PDB file of C-alpha atoms in Angstrom:
ATOM      1  CA  MET C1488       8.587  24.495   9.947  1.00 92.00           C
ATOM      2  CA  ILE C1489      11.095  21.830   9.457  1.00 94.00           C
ATOM      3  CA  GLU C1490      13.039  20.858   6.453  1.00 96.00           C
ATOM      4  CA  ILE C1491      12.875  17.300   4.999  1.00 97.00           C
ATOM      5  CA  SER C1492      14.429  15.111   2.304  1.00 97.00           C
ATOM      6  CA  ILE C1493      12.839  11.855   1.129  1.00 97.00           C
ATOM      7  CA  ARG C1494      12.780   9.297  -1.202  1.00 98.00           C
ATOM      8  CA  LEU C1495       9.857   9.636  -2.842  1.00 98.00           C
ATOM      9  CA  ASN C1496       8.910   6.720  -5.316  1.00 98.00           C
ATOM     10  CA  GLY C1497      12.580   6.590  -6.415  1.00 96.00           C
ATOM     11  CA  GLU C1498      13.122  10.114  -6.627  1.00 97.00           C
ATOM     12  CA  GLU C1499      14.943  12.593  -3.936  1.00 97.00           C
ATOM     13  CA  VAL C1500      12.560  15.279  -2.740  1.00 97.00           C
ATOM     14  CA  SER C1501      12.722  18.184  -0.145  1.00 95.00           C
ATOM     15  CA  GLY C1502      10.651  20.809   1.315  1.00 92.00           C
ATOM     16  CA  SER C1503       9.617  22.510   4.833  1.00 95.00           C
ATOM     17  CA  VAL C1504       6.915  21.168   6.569  1.00 96.00           C
ATOM     18  CA  GLU C1505       4.763  21.692   9.662  1.00 96.00           C
ATOM     19  CA  ASP C1506       5.898  20.105  12.705  1.00 94.00           C
ATOM     20  CA  ARG C1507       2.471  18.115  12.732  1.00 97.00           C
ATOM     21  CA  LEU C1508       1.846  17.764   8.899  1.00 97.00           C
ATOM     22  CA  SER C1509       1.242  13.979   8.303  1.00 98.00           C
ATOM     23  CA  LEU C1510       2.842  11.780   5.689  1.00 98.00           C
ATOM     24  CA  ALA C1511      -0.514  11.538   3.815  1.00 98.00           C
ATOM     25  CA  ASP C1512      -1.002  15.337   3.694  1.00 98.00           C
ATOM     26  CA  PHE C1513       2.899  15.673   2.342  1.00 97.00           C
ATOM     27  CA  VAL C1514       2.395  13.285  -0.453  1.00 97.00           C
ATOM     28  CA  ARG C1515      -1.170  14.447  -1.175  1.00 97.00           C
ATOM     29  CA  GLU C1516      -0.876  18.188  -1.057  1.00 96.00           C
ATOM     30  CA  HIS C1517       2.745  19.033  -1.187  1.00 96.00           C
ATOM     31  CA  ARG C1518       3.813  16.269  -3.915  1.00 97.00           C
ATOM     32  CA  LEU C1519       0.337  16.255  -5.414  1.00 97.00           C
ATOM     33  CA  LEU C1520       0.393  12.294  -5.574  1.00 97.00           C
ATOM     34  CA  THR C1521      -3.443  11.719  -4.695  1.00 97.00           C
ATOM     35  CA  GLY C1522      -3.546   7.873  -4.988  1.00 96.00           C
ATOM     36  CA  THR C1523      -2.829   7.827  -1.330  1.00 96.00           C
ATOM     37  CA  HIS C1524      -6.416   7.899   0.288  1.00 96.00           C
ATOM     38  CA  VAL C1525      -7.071   9.539   3.539  1.00 96.00           C
ATOM     39  CA  GLY C1526      -9.899   7.829   5.396  1.00 92.00           C
ATOM     40  CA  CYS C1527     -10.445   7.845   9.143  1.00 91.00           C
ATOM     41  CA  GLU C1528      -7.203   9.813   9.735  1.00 93.00           C
ATOM     42  CA  HIS C1529      -6.855   7.973  12.915  1.00 94.00           C
ATOM     43  CA  GLY C1530      -4.889   5.004  11.704  1.00 91.00           C
ATOM     44  CA  VAL C1531      -7.735   2.618  11.536  1.00 92.00           C
ATOM     45  CA  CYS C1532      -9.235   1.924   8.326  1.00 95.00           C
ATOM     46  CA  GLY C1533      -6.172   1.453   6.539  1.00 96.00           C
ATOM     47  CA  ALA C1534      -6.775   3.475   3.023  1.00 96.00           C
ATOM     48  CA  CYS C1535      -3.758   5.840   3.827  1.00 97.00           C
ATOM     49  CA  THR C1536      -1.100   2.340   3.798  1.00 98.00           C
ATOM     50  CA  LEU C1537       1.732   3.029   2.091  1.00 97.00           C
ATOM     51  CA  LEU C1538       5.407   1.718   2.374  1.00 98.00           C
ATOM     52  CA  LEU C1539       7.894   3.521   4.375  1.00 98.00           C
ATOM     53  CA  ASP C1540      11.332   2.203   4.073  1.00 98.00           C
ATOM     54  CA  GLY C1541       9.633  -1.054   2.880  1.00 96.00           C
ATOM     55  CA  ASN C1542       6.924  -1.570   5.895  1.00 97.00           C
ATOM     56  CA  PRO C1543       3.487  -0.634   5.465  1.00 97.00           C
ATOM     57  CA  VAL C1544       2.375   2.390   7.883  1.00 97.00           C
ATOM     58  CA  ARG C1545      -0.438   4.377   8.249  1.00 98.00           C
ATOM     59  CA  SER C1546       0.399   7.471   6.462  1.00 98.00           C
ATOM     60  CA  CYS C1547      -2.271   9.695   8.212  1.00 98.00           C
ATOM     61  CA  ILE C1548      -0.825   9.150  11.801  1.00 98.00           C
ATOM     62  CA  THR C1549       2.966   9.310  10.785  1.00 98.00           C
ATOM     63  CA  LEU C1550       4.379  12.735  10.579  1.00 98.00           C
ATOM     64  CA  ALA C1551       6.332  13.758   7.427  1.00 98.00           C
ATOM     65  CA  ALA C1552       9.176  14.683   9.575  1.00 97.00           C
ATOM     66  CA  ALA C1553       9.419  11.235  11.037  1.00 97.00           C
ATOM     67  CA  ALA C1554       9.750  10.282   7.402  1.00 98.00           C
ATOM     68  CA  ASP C1555      13.072  12.534   6.764  1.00 98.00           C
ATOM     69  CA  GLY C1556      15.868  10.019   5.157  1.00 98.00           C
ATOM     70  CA  CYS C1557      13.500   7.557   4.128  1.00 98.00           C
ATOM     71  CA  GLU C1558      12.443   5.870   1.423  1.00 98.00           C
ATOM     72  CA  VAL C1559       8.577   6.207   0.917  1.00 98.00           C
ATOM     73  CA  ARG C1560       6.675   4.565  -1.844  1.00 98.00           C
ATOM     74  CA  THR C1561       2.932   5.370  -2.927  1.00 98.00           C
ATOM     75  CA  VAL C1562       0.855   3.504  -5.076  1.00 97.00           C
ATOM     76  CA  GLU C1563       2.031   5.591  -8.107  1.00 97.00           C
ATOM     77  CA  GLY C1564       5.461   4.265  -7.330  1.00 97.00           C
ATOM     78  CA  TYR C1565       5.214   0.862  -8.856  1.00 96.00           C
ATOM     79  CA  ALA C1566       4.861   1.095 -12.529  1.00 91.00           C
ATOM     80  CA  GLU C1567       7.588  -0.938 -13.559  1.00 92.00           C
ATOM     81  CA  ASP C1568       7.158  -3.430 -10.346  1.00 97.00           C
ATOM     82  CA  PRO C1569       6.593  -6.927 -11.579  1.00 97.00           C
ATOM     83  CA  LEU C1570       4.935  -7.950  -8.280  1.00 97.00           C
ATOM     84  CA  MET C1571       2.511  -5.441  -8.291  1.00 98.00           C
ATOM     85  CA  GLN C1572       1.493  -5.766 -11.999  1.00 97.00           C
ATOM     86  CA  ALA C1573       0.485  -9.353 -10.673  1.00 98.00           C
ATOM     87  CA  ILE C1574      -1.443  -8.043  -7.722  1.00 98.00           C
ATOM     88  CA  ARG C1575      -3.228  -5.392  -9.824  1.00 97.00           C
ATOM     89  CA  LYS C1576      -4.222  -8.084 -12.600  1.00 97.00           C
ATOM     90  CA  ALA C1577      -5.770 -10.432  -9.924  1.00 97.00           C
ATOM     91  CA  PHE C1578      -7.690  -7.498  -8.371  1.00 97.00           C
ATOM     92  CA  ASN C1579      -9.190  -6.752 -11.568  1.00 96.00           C
ATOM     93  CA  MET C1580      -9.641 -10.315 -12.397  1.00 96.00           C
ATOM     94  CA  ARG C1581     -11.237 -11.186  -9.130  1.00 96.00           C
ATOM     95  CA  HIS C1582     -13.393  -7.915  -9.076  1.00 93.00           C
ATOM     96  CA  ALA C1583     -11.470  -6.891  -5.909  1.00 93.00           C
ATOM     97  CA  LEU C1584     -12.450  -3.628  -5.814  1.00 90.00           C
ATOM     98  CA  GLN C1585     -15.357  -1.291  -6.552  1.00 89.00           C
ATOM     99  CA  CYS C1586     -15.578   1.991  -5.370  1.00 90.00           C
ATOM    100  CA  GLY C1587     -11.667   1.824  -5.116  1.00 90.00           C
ATOM    101  CA  PHE C1588     -11.502   4.158  -1.740  1.00 93.00           C
ATOM    102  CA  CYS C1589      -9.482   1.246  -0.132  1.00 94.00           C
ATOM    103  CA  THR C1590      -7.660   0.217  -2.986  1.00 95.00           C
ATOM    104  CA  PRO C1591      -4.532   2.007  -2.860  1.00 96.00           C
ATOM    105  CA  GLY C1592      -4.054   0.573   0.882  1.00 97.00           C
ATOM    106  CA  MET C1593      -5.131  -2.749  -0.117  1.00 97.00           C
ATOM    107  CA  LEU C1594      -2.387  -2.966  -2.915  1.00 97.00           C
ATOM    108  CA  ALA C1595       0.330  -1.674  -0.412  1.00 97.00           C
ATOM    109  CA  THR C1596      -0.805  -4.160   2.301  1.00 97.00           C
ATOM    110  CA  ALA C1597      -1.073  -6.811  -0.460  1.00 97.00           C
ATOM    111  CA  TYR C1598       2.377  -6.367  -1.507  1.00 98.00           C
ATOM    112  CA  ASP C1599       3.954  -6.496   1.908  1.00 97.00           C
ATOM    113  CA  ILE C1600       2.137  -9.736   2.302  1.00 97.00           C
ATOM    114  CA  LEU C1601       3.614 -11.294  -0.699  1.00 97.00           C
ATOM    115  CA  CYS C1602       6.981 -10.061   0.041  1.00 96.00           C
ATOM    116  CA  ARG C1603       7.133 -10.679   4.007  1.00 94.00           C
ATOM    117  CA  CYS C1604       5.109 -14.302   4.021  1.00 92.00           C
ATOM    118  CA  GLY C1605       6.114 -17.298   2.437  1.00 86.00           C
ATOM    119  CA  ASP C1606       3.566 -19.373   3.716  1.00 87.00           C
ATOM    120  CA  LEU C1607       0.078 -18.176   3.077  1.00 94.00           C
ATOM    121  CA  ASP C1608      -3.240 -19.716   3.136  1.00 95.00           C
ATOM    122  CA  ARG C1609      -6.590 -18.049   3.334  1.00 95.00           C
ATOM    123  CA  SER C1610      -6.869 -17.572   7.189  1.00 96.00           C
ATOM    124  CA  ARG C1611      -3.028 -16.067   7.299  1.00 97.00           C
ATOM    125  CA  ILE C1612      -4.367 -13.747   4.442  1.00 97.00           C
ATOM    126  CA  ARG C1613      -7.411 -12.907   6.261  1.00 96.00           C
ATOM    127  CA  SER C1614      -5.184 -11.970   9.753  1.00 96.00           C
ATOM    128  CA  GLU C1615      -2.599  -9.921   7.638  1.00 96.00           C
ATOM    129  CA  LEU C1616      -5.778  -7.706   6.217  1.00 95.00           C
ATOM    130  CA  ALA C1617      -7.096  -7.393   9.403  1.00 94.00           C
ATOM    131  CA  GLY C1618      -6.094  -3.640   9.521  1.00 92.00           C
ATOM    132  CA  ASN C1619      -7.876  -2.614   6.041  1.00 95.00           C
ATOM    133  CA  LEU C1620     -11.108  -1.940   5.981  1.00 94.00           C
ATOM    134  CA  CYS C1621     -13.082  -2.323   2.932  1.00 92.00           C
ATOM    135  CA  ARG C1622     -16.733  -1.607   2.558  1.00 87.00           C
ATOM    136  CA  CYS C1623     -17.555  -2.639  -1.027  1.00 87.00           C
ATOM    137  CA  THR C1624     -16.058  -6.137  -1.849  1.00 76.00           C
ATOM    138  CA  GLY C1625     -16.557  -8.151   1.280  1.00 75.00           C
ATOM    139  CA  TYR C1626     -12.964  -9.389   1.476  1.00 92.00           C
ATOM    140  CA  LEU C1627     -13.328 -12.492  -0.172  1.00 95.00           C
ATOM    141  CA  PRO C1628     -12.293 -11.003  -4.096  1.00 96.00           C
ATOM    142  CA  ILE C1629      -9.569  -9.489  -2.364  1.00 96.00           C
ATOM    143  CA  ILE C1630      -8.198 -12.770  -0.308  1.00 97.00           C
ATOM    144  CA  SER C1631      -8.529 -14.843  -3.758  1.00 97.00           C
ATOM    145  CA  ALA C1632      -6.703 -12.240  -5.690  1.00 97.00           C
ATOM    146  CA  ILE C1633      -3.958 -12.428  -3.170  1.00 98.00           C
ATOM    147  CA  GLU C1634      -4.060 -16.294  -3.207  1.00 97.00           C
ATOM    148  CA  ASP C1635      -3.799 -16.336  -6.862  1.00 97.00           C
ATOM    149  CA  VAL C1636      -0.790 -14.179  -7.003  1.00 97.00           C
ATOM    150  CA  HIS C1637       0.697 -16.263  -4.130  1.00 97.00           C
ATOM    151  CA  ALA C1638      -0.420 -19.742  -6.134  1.00 96.00           C
ATOM    152  CA  GLN C1639       1.424 -18.112  -9.303  1.00 95.00           C
ATOM    153  CA  ARG C1640       4.669 -17.331  -7.578  1.00 93.00           C
ATOM    154  CA  LEU C1641       4.812 -20.882  -5.973  1.00 91.00           C
ATOM    155  CA  ALA C1642       3.992 -22.180  -9.669  1.00 89.00           C
ATOM    156  CA  ARG C1643       7.159 -20.103 -10.792  1.00 86.00           C
ATOM    157  CA  LYS C1644       9.254 -21.541  -8.144  1.00 80.00           C
ATOM    158  CA  THR C1645       8.745 -25.273  -8.791  1.00 72.00           C
ATOM    159  CA  ARG C1646       9.666 -24.958 -12.301  1.00 65.00           C
TER     160      ARG C1646
END
């Protein structure tokens, strides 16, 4: 067992974990934050994407022990975040979710894209989303939602 301490959604948490416990399982089973979904368990589908020190990671292949001393943000950790509120509203308006399984990972990735990429067009968004799989929406509504938020942010900057 390894003792870890992380800042999870703004709260300091600690616990003993097995050496091979994934960050996804730590968040879901030890902290009962089930918004992080586990799909492929091979780091391919992106459903388990969350932010680790501000960077998107596949939590199913990231060891909980590797997050010791880090900031972890799951889908539950954006309650008061204006950017995530805009993303969620755009996903809703564009019908960018259906079954919802990929949604937590898509939201984390969309958040990262909008924070990191200043120059966005449809092609760039597609490329940035390449690591997240969705079986329901066909991606176009997700891409459109991200475009909408990007356009809103640009409009605010030019005022």
